[in-house]
């Protein structure tokens, strides 16, 4: 889950700028209102190129989850979970799971994982 290439992409700067404030933002199309993630220079629904950045609730549902058992990065000690999260606003994103193991369908909420020299990453944790 290296994000160095993404951080260097100007399309993603508003995303990382918001992350510095622990604010999860996605793009919303000015023409059709579609929310999307990952960020792109145009709307995936209608191809319009006027997109706003809007804060989302940080709440979602686990669409799919897997457990990683091998060490891929020095800072991530296995085992840990990586999930596809369906945000309440619609977009789906990949994120790590912090706290108790989660299962498909679980309600989750964003928590921020601090990193040395890089913007914080949105992880998710199960909520009651
Ligand atoms: Zn659109």
GROMACS .gro file of N, CA, C and O and ligand atoms in nm:
model
  513
    1UNK      N    1   0.083  -0.120   0.000
    1UNK     CA    2   0.000   0.000   0.000
    1UNK      C    3   0.086   0.125   0.000
    1UNK      O    4   0.071   0.213   0.083
    2UNK      N    5   0.181   0.132  -0.091
    2UNK     CA    6   0.262   0.252  -0.101
    2UNK      C    7   0.181   0.362  -0.168
    2UNK      O    8   0.118   0.340  -0.271
    3UNK      N    9   0.182   0.481  -0.110
    3UNK     CA   10   0.103   0.591  -0.164
    3UNK      C   11   0.189   0.700  -0.223
    3UNK      O   12   0.141   0.807  -0.254
    4UNK      N   13   0.319   0.675  -0.239
    4UNK     CA   14   0.407   0.782  -0.286
    4UNK      C   15   0.366   0.830  -0.425
    4UNK      O   16   0.365   0.948  -0.451
    5UNK      N   17   0.332   0.739  -0.514
    5UNK     CA   18   0.293   0.780  -0.648
    5UNK      C   19   0.165   0.863  -0.642
    5UNK      O   20   0.153   0.964  -0.710
    6UNK      N   21   0.070   0.823  -0.560
    6UNK     CA   22  -0.055   0.898  -0.549
    6UNK      C   23  -0.030   1.037  -0.492
    6UNK      O   24  -0.091   1.133  -0.536
    7UNK      N   25   0.057   1.049  -0.394
    7UNK     CA   26   0.082   1.180  -0.333
    7UNK      C   27   0.140   1.276  -0.436
    7UNK      O   28   0.115   1.395  -0.432
    8UNK      N   29   0.214   1.224  -0.532
    8UNK     CA   30   0.275   1.310  -0.634
    8UNK      C   31   0.178   1.349  -0.745
    8UNK      O   32   0.214   1.427  -0.833
    9UNK      N   33   0.057   1.293  -0.747
    9UNK     CA   34  -0.039   1.320  -0.854
    9UNK      C   35  -0.123   1.443  -0.817
    9UNK      O   36  -0.195   1.441  -0.718
   10UNK      N   37  -0.116   1.552  -0.897
   10UNK     CA   38  -0.190   1.674  -0.862
   10UNK      C   39  -0.340   1.654  -0.850
   10UNK      O   40  -0.406   1.725  -0.773
   11UNK      N   41  -0.396   1.557  -0.921
   11UNK     CA   42  -0.540   1.530  -0.910
   11UNK      C   43  -0.575   1.492  -0.767
   11UNK      O   44  -0.686   1.517  -0.721
   12UNK      N   45  -0.479   1.434  -0.695
   12UNK     CA   46  -0.507   1.383  -0.561
   12UNK      C   47  -0.468   1.480  -0.450
   12UNK      O   48  -0.493   1.452  -0.333
   13UNK      N   49  -0.411   1.596  -0.482
   13UNK     CA   50  -0.365   1.686  -0.377
   13UNK      C   51  -0.476   1.725  -0.281
   13UNK      O   52  -0.454   1.727  -0.159
   14UNK      N   53  -0.597   1.759  -0.329
   14UNK     CA   54  -0.703   1.795  -0.232
   14UNK      C   55  -0.736   1.681  -0.135
   14UNK      O   56  -0.770   1.704  -0.019
   15UNK      N   57  -0.725   1.556  -0.184
   15UNK     CA   58  -0.750   1.440  -0.098
   15UNK      C   59  -0.650   1.436   0.017
   15UNK      O   60  -0.686   1.422   0.134
   16UNK      N   61  -0.520   1.450  -0.017
   16UNK     CA   62  -0.416   1.441   0.085
   16UNK      C   63  -0.415   1.563   0.176
   16UNK      O   64  -0.385   1.553   0.295
   17UNK      N   65  -0.450   1.679   0.119
   17UNK     CA   66  -0.458   1.800   0.202
   17UNK      C   67  -0.566   1.783   0.309
   17UNK      O   68  -0.545   1.817   0.426
   18UNK      N   69  -0.679   1.728   0.271
   18UNK     CA   70  -0.787   1.703   0.368
   18UNK      C   71  -0.744   1.597   0.470
   18UNK      O   72  -0.775   1.607   0.589
   19UNK      N   73  -0.672   1.495   0.422
   19UNK     CA   74  -0.628   1.387   0.511
   19UNK      C   75  -0.539   1.442   0.623
   19UNK      O   76  -0.542   1.393   0.735
   20UNK      N   77  -0.460   1.546   0.590
   20UNK     CA   78  -0.374   1.606   0.693
   20UNK      C   79  -0.457   1.656   0.811
   20UNK      O   80  -0.409   1.662   0.924
   21UNK      N   81  -0.583   1.696   0.782
   21UNK     CA   82  -0.675   1.745   0.887
   21UNK      C   83  -0.768   1.634   0.936
   21UNK      O   84  -0.868   1.661   1.001
   22UNK      N   85  -0.739   1.509   0.897
   22UNK     CA   86  -0.824   1.394   0.933
   22UNK      C   87  -0.965   1.413   0.880
   22UNK      O   88  -1.064   1.383   0.946
   23UNK      N   89  -0.972   1.464   0.759
   23UNK     CA   90  -1.100   1.484   0.691
   23UNK      C   91  -1.098   1.398   0.565
   23UNK      O   92  -1.009   1.411   0.482
   24UNK      N   93  -1.198   1.310   0.553
   24UNK     CA   94  -1.207   1.222   0.436
   24UNK      C   95  -1.292   1.291   0.331
   24UNK      O   96  -1.409   1.323   0.355
   25UNK      N   97  -1.231   1.317   0.215
   25UNK     CA   98  -1.302   1.385   0.107
   25UNK      C   99  -1.304   1.298  -0.018
   25UNK      O  100  -1.210   1.223  -0.044
   26UNK      N  101  -1.413   1.310  -0.093
   26UNK     CA  102  -1.425   1.245  -0.224
   26UNK      C  103  -1.470   1.352  -0.323
   26UNK      O  104  -1.509   1.463  -0.285
   27UNK      N  105  -1.467   1.317  -0.449
   27UNK     CA  106  -1.512   1.410  -0.552
   27UNK      C  107  -1.663   1.395  -0.573
   27UNK      O  108  -1.717   1.285  -0.566
   28UNK      N  109  -1.729   1.510  -0.601
   28UNK     CA  110  -1.870   1.510  -0.639
   28UNK      C  111  -1.885   1.594  -0.765
   28UNK      O  112  -1.838   1.707  -0.774
   29UNK      N  113  -1.953   1.535  -0.864
   29UNK     CA  114  -1.971   1.600  -0.993
   29UNK      C  115  -2.070   1.716  -0.980
   29UNK      O  116  -2.179   1.700  -0.925
   30UNK      N  117  -2.032   1.832  -1.033
   30UNK     CA  118  -2.121   1.948  -1.030
   30UNK      C  119  -2.240   1.930  -1.124
   30UNK      O  120  -2.345   1.989  -1.102
   31UNK      N  121  -2.225   1.848  -1.227
   31UNK     CA  122  -2.333   1.832  -1.325
   31UNK      C  123  -2.438   1.731  -1.281
   31UNK      O  124  -2.557   1.756  -1.291
   32UNK      N  125  -2.394   1.615  -1.231
   32UNK     CA  126  -2.490   1.508  -1.202
   32UNK      C  127  -2.494   1.467  -1.055
   32UNK      O  128  -2.578   1.386  -1.016
   33UNK      N  129  -2.403   1.520  -0.974
   33UNK     CA  130  -2.406   1.490  -0.831
   33UNK      C  131  -2.343   1.359  -0.791
   33UNK      O  132  -2.343   1.324  -0.672
   34UNK      N  133  -2.286   1.287  -0.886
   34UNK     CA  134  -2.224   1.157  -0.857
   34UNK      C  135  -2.102   1.176  -0.767
   34UNK      O  136  -2.018   1.263  -0.791
   35UNK      N  137  -2.091   1.094  -0.660
   35UNK     CA  138  -1.971   1.091  -0.577
   35UNK      C  139  -1.877   0.985  -0.634
   35UNK      O  140  -1.923   0.876  -0.674
   36UNK      N  141  -1.747   1.013  -0.636
   36UNK     CA  142  -1.654   0.912  -0.684
   36UNK      C  143  -1.522   0.913  -0.607
   36UNK      O  144  -1.480   1.013  -0.553
   37UNK      N  145  -1.461   0.795  -0.603
   37UNK     CA  146  -1.331   0.772  -0.547
   37UNK      C  147  -1.280   0.646  -0.616
   37UNK      O  148  -1.357   0.550  -0.630
   38UNK      N  149  -1.159   0.636  -0.663
   38UNK     CA  150  -1.050   0.730  -0.650
   38UNK      C  151  -1.072   0.853  -0.738
   38UNK      O  152  -1.144   0.847  -0.837
   39UNK      N  153  -1.001   0.960  -0.702
   39UNK     CA  154  -1.017   1.084  -0.777
   39UNK      C  155  -0.971   1.074  -0.921
   39UNK      O  156  -0.874   1.005  -0.952
   40UNK      N  157  -1.043   1.144  -1.006
   40UNK     CA  158  -1.010   1.149  -1.148
   40UNK      C  159  -1.037   1.290  -1.199
   40UNK      O  160  -1.108   1.367  -1.135
   41UNK      N  161  -0.984   1.323  -1.317
   41UNK     CA  162  -1.007   1.459  -1.369
   41UNK      C  163  -1.143   1.476  -1.434
   41UNK      O  164  -1.172   1.583  -1.488
   42UNK      N  165  -1.229   1.375  -1.433
   42UNK     CA  166  -1.361   1.383  -1.493
   42UNK      C  167  -1.456   1.289  -1.419
   42UNK      O  168  -1.412   1.201  -1.346
   43UNK      N  169  -1.587   1.310  -1.440
   43UNK     CA  170  -1.689   1.228  -1.376
   43UNK      C  171  -1.704   1.095  -1.450
   43UNK      O  172  -1.720   1.094  -1.572
   44UNK      N  173  -1.704   0.986  -1.375
   44UNK     CA  174  -1.719   0.855  -1.438
   44UNK      C  175  -1.861   0.831  -1.487
   44UNK      O  176  -1.884   0.746  -1.573
   45UNK      N  177  -1.958   0.906  -1.435
   45UNK     CA  178  -2.096   0.888  -1.476
   45UNK      C  179  -2.132   0.966  -1.603
   45UNK      O  180  -2.203   0.917  -1.689
   46UNK      N  181  -2.085   1.092  -1.611
   46UNK     CA  182  -2.131   1.177  -1.722
   46UNK      C  183  -2.017   1.247  -1.797
   46UNK      O  184  -2.044   1.327  -1.886
   47UNK      N  185  -1.892   1.218  -1.760
   47UNK     CA  186  -1.774   1.274  -1.826
   47UNK      C  187  -1.752   1.423  -1.802
   47UNK      O  188  -1.660   1.481  -1.858
   48UNK      N  189  -1.838   1.487  -1.722
   48UNK     CA  190  -1.819   1.629  -1.693
   48UNK      C  191  -1.686   1.648  -1.618
   48UNK      O  192  -1.646   1.561  -1.541
   49UNK      N  193  -1.622   1.762  -1.642
   49UNK     CA  194  -1.491   1.782  -1.577
   49UNK      C  195  -1.496   1.881  -1.461
   49UNK      O  196  -1.391   1.918  -1.409
   50UNK      N  197  -1.613   1.925  -1.420
   50UNK     CA  198  -1.625   2.013  -1.304
   50UNK      C  199  -1.660   1.929  -1.182
   50UNK      O  200  -1.773   1.883  -1.168
   51UNK      N  201  -1.561   1.911  -1.097
   51UNK     CA  202  -1.578   1.825  -0.980
   51UNK      C  203  -1.545   1.904  -0.854
   51UNK      O  204  -1.445   1.975  -0.850
   52UNK      N  205  -1.629   1.890  -0.753
   52UNK     CA  206  -1.602   1.948  -0.622
   52UNK      C  207  -1.542   1.842  -0.532
   52UNK      O  208  -1.561   1.722  -0.554
   53UNK      N  209  -1.472   1.888  -0.429
   53UNK     CA  210  -1.426   1.799  -0.323
   53UNK      C  211  -1.518   1.819  -0.204
   53UNK      O  212  -1.532   1.931  -0.155
   54UNK      N  213  -1.579   1.712  -0.157
   54UNK     CA  214  -1.673   1.723  -0.046
   54UNK      C  215  -1.634   1.626   0.065
   54UNK      O  216  -1.588   1.513   0.040
   55UNK      N  217  -1.650   1.671   0.189
   55UNK     CA  218  -1.624   1.585   0.304
   55UNK      C  219  -1.735   1.480   0.315
   55UNK      O  220  -1.852   1.511   0.292
   56UNK      N  221  -1.698   1.359   0.346
   56UNK     CA  222  -1.796   1.252   0.366
   56UNK      C  223  -1.799   1.214   0.513
   56UNK      O  224  -1.713   1.254   0.592
   57UNK      N  225  -1.898   1.134   0.549
   57UNK     CA  226  -1.923   1.103   0.690
   57UNK      C  227  -1.814   1.017   0.751
   57UNK      O  228  -1.797   1.016   0.873
   58UNK      N  229  -1.741   0.943   0.670
   58UNK     CA  230  -1.644   0.848   0.724
   58UNK      C  231  -1.708   0.719   0.770
   58UNK      O  232  -1.641   0.632   0.828
   59UNK      N  233  -1.838   0.704   0.745
   59UNK     CA  234  -1.907   0.580   0.781
   59UNK      C  235  -1.931   0.497   0.656
   59UNK      O  236  -1.951   0.550   0.547
   60UNK      N  237  -1.929   0.366   0.676
   60UNK     CA  238  -1.949   0.279   0.563
   60UNK      C  239  -1.976   0.136   0.607
   60UNK      O  240  -1.999   0.109   0.725
   61UNK      N  241  -1.973   0.046   0.508
   61UNK     CA  242  -2.001  -0.095   0.529
   61UNK      C  243  -1.891  -0.177   0.460
   61UNK      O  244  -1.847  -0.141   0.352
   62UNK      N  245  -1.852  -0.286   0.526
   62UNK     CA  246  -1.750  -0.373   0.467
   62UNK      C  247  -1.812  -0.451   0.351
   62UNK      O  248  -1.905  -0.530   0.370
   63UNK      N  249  -1.759  -0.427   0.231
   63UNK     CA  250  -1.804  -0.500   0.112
   63UNK      C  251  -1.731  -0.632   0.101
   63UNK      O  252  -1.789  -0.735   0.063
   64UNK      N  253  -1.601  -0.632   0.132
   64UNK     CA  254  -1.517  -0.751   0.123
   64UNK      C  255  -1.397  -0.729   0.213
   64UNK      O  256  -1.357  -0.616   0.237
   65UNK      N  257  -1.340  -0.837   0.263
   65UNK     CA  258  -1.226  -0.823   0.353
   65UNK      C  259  -1.135  -0.944   0.339
   65UNK      O  260  -1.181  -1.055   0.311
   66UNK      N  261  -1.004  -0.919   0.353
   66UNK     CA  262  -0.907  -1.028   0.351
   66UNK      C  263  -0.806  -1.005   0.462
   66UNK      O  264  -0.789  -0.893   0.509
   67UNK      N  265  -0.742  -1.112   0.504
   67UNK     CA  266  -0.639  -1.103   0.607
   67UNK      C  267  -0.503  -1.128   0.543
   67UNK      O  268  -0.485  -1.229   0.474
   68UNK      N  269  -0.411  -1.037   0.566
   68UNK     CA  270  -0.276  -1.048   0.512
   68UNK      C  271  -0.189  -1.116   0.617
   68UNK      O  272  -0.182  -1.070   0.731
   69UNK      N  273  -0.122  -1.225   0.577
   69UNK     CA  274  -0.042  -1.304   0.671
   69UNK      C  275   0.108  -1.292   0.647
   69UNK      O  276   0.186  -1.350   0.721
   70UNK      N  277   0.149  -1.223   0.541
   70UNK     CA  278   0.292  -1.207   0.516
   70UNK      C  279   0.329  -1.060   0.530
   70UNK      O  280   0.245  -0.971   0.511
   71UNK      N  281   0.454  -1.035   0.566
   71UNK     CA  282   0.498  -0.896   0.585
   71UNK      C  283   0.534  -0.835   0.451
   71UNK      O  284   0.628  -0.876   0.385
   72UNK      N  285   0.455  -0.735   0.413
   72UNK     CA  286   0.478  -0.664   0.287
   72UNK      C  287   0.549  -0.532   0.308
   72UNK      O  288   0.625  -0.487   0.223
   73UNK      N  289   0.523  -0.467   0.421
   73UNK     CA  290   0.584  -0.339   0.454
   73UNK      C  291   0.636  -0.346   0.598
   73UNK      O  292   0.571  -0.406   0.683
   74UNK      N  293   0.749  -0.282   0.624
   74UNK     CA  294   0.807  -0.291   0.758
   74UNK      C  295   0.713  -0.240   0.867
   74UNK      O  296   0.713  -0.291   0.979
   75UNK      N  297   0.632  -0.136   0.833
   75UNK     CA  298   0.547  -0.076   0.935
   75UNK      C  299   0.417  -0.151   0.959
   75UNK      O  300   0.343  -0.118   1.050
   76UNK      N  301   0.389  -0.252   0.880
   76UNK     CA  302   0.264  -0.328   0.896
   76UNK      C  303   0.298  -0.472   0.936
   76UNK      O  304   0.345  -0.550   0.855
   77UNK      N  305   0.274  -0.503   1.064
   77UNK     CA  306   0.304  -0.636   1.115
   77UNK      C  307   0.184  -0.728   1.092
   77UNK      O  308   0.074  -0.699   1.140
   78UNK      N  309   0.203  -0.837   1.020
   78UNK     CA  310   0.093  -0.930   0.998
   78UNK      C  311   0.063  -1.009   1.126
   78UNK      O  312   0.151  -1.019   1.211
   79UNK      N  313  -0.059  -1.065   1.137
   79UNK     CA  314  -0.166  -1.053   1.038
   79UNK      C  315  -0.243  -0.922   1.056
   79UNK      O  316  -0.255  -0.871   1.166
   80UNK      N  317  -0.295  -0.869   0.945
   80UNK     CA  318  -0.383  -0.753   0.950
   80UNK      C  319  -0.486  -0.766   0.838
   80UNK      O  320  -0.467  -0.843   0.743
   81UNK      N  321  -0.593  -0.690   0.850
   81UNK     CA  322  -0.700  -0.697   0.751
   81UNK      C  323  -0.697  -0.577   0.657
   81UNK      O  324  -0.666  -0.465   0.699
   82UNK      N  325  -0.731  -0.604   0.533
   82UNK     CA  326  -0.752  -0.500   0.432
   82UNK      C  327  -0.892  -0.523   0.376
   82UNK      O  328  -0.930  -0.638   0.348
   83UNK      N  329  -0.968  -0.415   0.362
   83UNK     CA  330  -1.108  -0.431   0.323
   83UNK      C  331  -1.145  -0.336   0.210
   83UNK      O  332  -1.083  -0.231   0.191
   84UNK      N  333  -1.249  -0.374   0.137
   84UNK     CA  334  -1.319  -0.283   0.048
   84UNK      C  335  -1.435  -0.225   0.128
   84UNK      O  336  -1.518  -0.300   0.178
   85UNK      N  337  -1.437  -0.094   0.140
   85UNK     CA  338  -1.539  -0.025   0.220
   85UNK      C  339  -1.633   0.050   0.126
   85UNK      O  340  -1.588   0.130   0.043
   86UNK      N  341  -1.761   0.024   0.140
   86UNK     CA  342  -1.862   0.104   0.069
   86UNK      C  343  -1.900   0.221   0.159
   86UNK      O  344  -1.966   0.202   0.262
   87UNK      N  345  -1.857   0.340   0.121
   87UNK     CA  346  -1.892   0.458   0.200
   87UNK      C  347  -2.042   0.483   0.194
   87UNK      O  348  -2.107   0.450   0.094
   88UNK      N  349  -2.095   0.545   0.297
   88UNK     CA  350  -2.238   0.577   0.301
   88UNK      C  351  -2.278   0.661   0.181
   88UNK      O  352  -2.390   0.650   0.131
   89UNK      N  353  -2.185   0.743   0.130
   89UNK     CA  354  -2.214   0.832   0.017
   89UNK      C  355  -2.202   0.759  -0.117
   89UNK      O  356  -2.227   0.821  -0.221
   90UNK      N  357  -2.157   0.633  -0.117
   90UNK     CA  358  -2.154   0.556  -0.240
   90UNK      C  359  -2.020   0.502  -0.284
   90UNK      O  360  -2.011   0.385  -0.320
   91UNK      N  361  -1.914   0.585  -0.286
   91UNK     CA  362  -1.788   0.533  -0.337
   91UNK      C  363  -1.732   0.417  -0.254
   91UNK      O  364  -1.759   0.409  -0.134
   92UNK      N  365  -1.656   0.332  -0.321
   92UNK     CA  366  -1.591   0.219  -0.256
   92UNK      C  367  -1.442   0.247  -0.251
   92UNK      O  368  -1.384   0.292  -0.349
   93UNK      N  369  -1.381   0.219  -0.137
   93UNK     CA  370  -1.237   0.240  -0.127
   93UNK      C  371  -1.170   0.124  -0.055
   93UNK      O  372  -1.235   0.050   0.019
   94UNK      N  373  -1.041   0.110  -0.077
   94UNK     CA  374  -0.958   0.009  -0.012
   94UNK      C  375  -0.899   0.072   0.113
   94UNK      O  376  -0.846   0.183   0.106
   95UNK      N  377  -0.905   0.002   0.225
   95UNK     CA  378  -0.849   0.057   0.348
   95UNK      C  379  -0.809  -0.056   0.442
   95UNK      O  380  -0.861  -0.168   0.433
   96UNK      N  381  -0.718  -0.023   0.532
   96UNK     CA  382  -0.682  -0.117   0.638
   96UNK      C  383  -0.788  -0.115   0.747
   96UNK      O  384  -0.863  -0.019   0.762
   97UNK      N  385  -0.793  -0.225   0.822
   97UNK     CA  386  -0.885  -0.236   0.936
   97UNK      C  387  -0.803  -0.226   1.063
   97UNK      O  388  -0.704  -0.297   1.081
   98UNK      N  389  -0.845  -0.136   1.153
   98UNK     CA  390  -0.781  -0.119   1.283
   98UNK      C  391  -0.876  -0.172   1.390
   98UNK      O  392  -0.996  -0.153   1.380
   99UNK      N  393  -0.821  -0.238   1.490
   99UNK     CA  394  -0.904  -0.287   1.599
   99UNK      C  395  -0.951  -0.429   1.572
   99UNK      O  396  -0.885  -0.504   1.500
  100UNK      N  397  -1.065  -0.467   1.628
  100UNK     CA  398  -1.113  -0.604   1.615
  100UNK      C  399  -1.134  -0.643   1.468
  100UNK      O  400  -1.164  -0.557   1.385
  101UNK      N  401  -1.118  -0.771   1.439
  101UNK     CA  402  -1.140  -0.820   1.303
  101UNK      C  403  -1.283  -0.788   1.261
  101UNK      O  404  -1.376  -0.794   1.340
  102UNK      N  405  -1.298  -0.755   1.134
  102UNK     CA  406  -1.430  -0.724   1.081
  102UNK      C  407  -1.472  -0.832   0.983
  102UNK      O  408  -1.391  -0.915   0.941
  103UNK      N  409  -1.600  -0.830   0.948
  103UNK     CA  410  -1.656  -0.926   0.854
  103UNK      C  411  -1.740  -0.850   0.751
  103UNK      O  412  -1.777  -0.734   0.773
  104UNK      N  413  -1.768  -0.917   0.641
  104UNK     CA  414  -1.852  -0.858   0.537
  104UNK      C  415  -1.985  -0.812   0.598
  104UNK      O  416  -2.048  -0.886   0.674
  105UNK      N  417  -2.025  -0.690   0.564
  105UNK     CA  418  -2.152  -0.636   0.613
  105UNK      C  419  -2.139  -0.554   0.740
  105UNK      O  420  -2.234  -0.485   0.778
  106UNK      N  421  -2.023  -0.561   0.806
  106UNK     CA  422  -2.006  -0.484   0.930
  106UNK      C  423  -2.011  -0.334   0.902
  106UNK      O  424  -1.958  -0.287   0.800
  107UNK      N  425  -2.069  -0.260   0.993
  107UNK     CA  426  -2.065  -0.114   0.988
  107UNK      C  427  -1.929  -0.069   1.040
  107UNK      O  428  -1.878  -0.121   1.140
  108UNK      N  429  -1.866   0.025   0.969
  108UNK     CA  430  -1.733   0.072   1.006
  108UNK      C  431  -1.729   0.225   1.001
  108UNK      O  432  -1.814   0.289   0.939
  109UNK      N  433  -1.628   0.278   1.067
  109UNK     CA  434  -1.608   0.422   1.069
  109UNK      C  435  -1.460   0.451   1.053
  109UNK      O  436  -1.375   0.372   1.097
  110UNK      N  437  -1.429   0.565   0.993
  110UNK     CA  438  -1.289   0.596   0.963
  110UNK      C  439  -1.212   0.630   1.091
  110UNK      O  440  -1.265   0.690   1.184
  111UNK      N  441  -1.087   0.584   1.094
  111UNK     CA  442  -0.989   0.624   1.195
  111UNK      C  443  -0.862   0.655   1.117
  111UNK      O  444  -0.841   0.599   1.009
  112UNK      N  445  -0.780   0.744   1.167
  112UNK     CA  446  -0.664   0.787   1.089
  112UNK      C  447  -0.536   0.725   1.143
  112UNK      O  448  -0.510   0.728   1.262
  113UNK      N  449  -0.458   0.669   1.051
  113UNK     CA  450  -0.329   0.608   1.087
  113UNK      C  451  -0.217   0.704   1.049
  113UNK      O  452  -0.198   0.737   0.933
  114UNK      N  453  -0.146   0.752   1.150
  114UNK     CA  454  -0.036   0.847   1.126
  114UNK      C  455   0.084   0.773   1.068
  114UNK      O  456   0.106   0.655   1.099
  115UNK      N  457   0.158   0.844   0.981
  115UNK     CA  458   0.276   0.785   0.920
  115UNK      C  459   0.390   0.887   0.922
  115UNK      O  460   0.366   1.006   0.909
  116UNK      N  461   0.511   0.837   0.934
  116UNK     CA  462   0.628   0.926   0.935
  116UNK      C  463   0.650   0.986   0.797
  116UNK      O  464   0.672   0.914   0.701
  117UNK      N  465   0.643   1.119   0.787
  117UNK     CA  466   0.677   1.187   0.664
  117UNK      C  467   0.575   1.176   0.553
  117UNK      O  468   0.600   1.222   0.442
  118UNK      N  469   0.461   1.116   0.580
  118UNK     CA  470   0.356   1.102   0.479
  118UNK      C  471   0.222   1.141   0.541
  118UNK      O  472   0.205   1.133   0.663
  119UNK      N  473   0.125   1.180   0.459
  119UNK     CA  474  -0.006   1.213   0.515
  119UNK      C  475  -0.068   1.092   0.584
  119UNK      O  476  -0.039   0.977   0.547
  120UNK      N  477  -0.154   1.116   0.684
  120UNK     CA  478  -0.222   1.004   0.748
  120UNK      C  479  -0.310   0.928   0.649
  120UNK      O  480  -0.358   0.984   0.550
  121UNK      N  481  -0.328   0.799   0.677
  121UNK     CA  482  -0.411   0.715   0.590
  121UNK      C  483  -0.543   0.685   0.660
  121UNK      O  484  -0.546   0.661   0.781
  122UNK      N  485  -0.654   0.685   0.584
  122UNK     CA  486  -0.780   0.643   0.646
  122UNK      C  487  -0.787   0.492   0.660
  122UNK      O  488  -0.782   0.419   0.562
  123UNK      N  489  -0.790   0.446   0.785
  123UNK     CA  490  -0.823   0.308   0.816
  123UNK      C  491  -0.969   0.307   0.861
  123UNK      O  492  -1.030   0.413   0.879
  124UNK      N  493  -1.022   0.189   0.884
  124UNK     CA  494  -1.159   0.181   0.933
  124UNK      C  495  -1.163   0.084   1.050
  124UNK      O  496  -1.080  -0.004   1.063
  125UNK      N  497  -1.261   0.106   1.138
  125UNK     CA  498  -1.281   0.019   1.252
  125UNK      C  499  -1.431  -0.008   1.268
  125UNK      O  500  -1.513   0.075   1.230
  126UNK      N  501  -1.463  -0.125   1.320
  126UNK     CA  502  -1.604  -0.160   1.333
  126UNK      C  503  -1.670  -0.072   1.439
  126UNK      O  504  -1.608  -0.030   1.536
  127UNK      N  505  -1.798  -0.042   1.415
  127UNK     CA  506  -1.876   0.037   1.510
  127UNK      C  507  -2.000  -0.045   1.547
  127UNK      O  508  -2.046  -0.129   1.469
  128UNK      N  509  -2.051  -0.018   1.666
  128UNK     CA  510  -2.166  -0.093   1.715
  128UNK      C  511  -2.290  -0.058   1.634
  128UNK      O  512  -2.303   0.050   1.582
  129LIG    ZN1  513  -2.134   1.363  -1.349
   0.00000   0.00000   0.00000
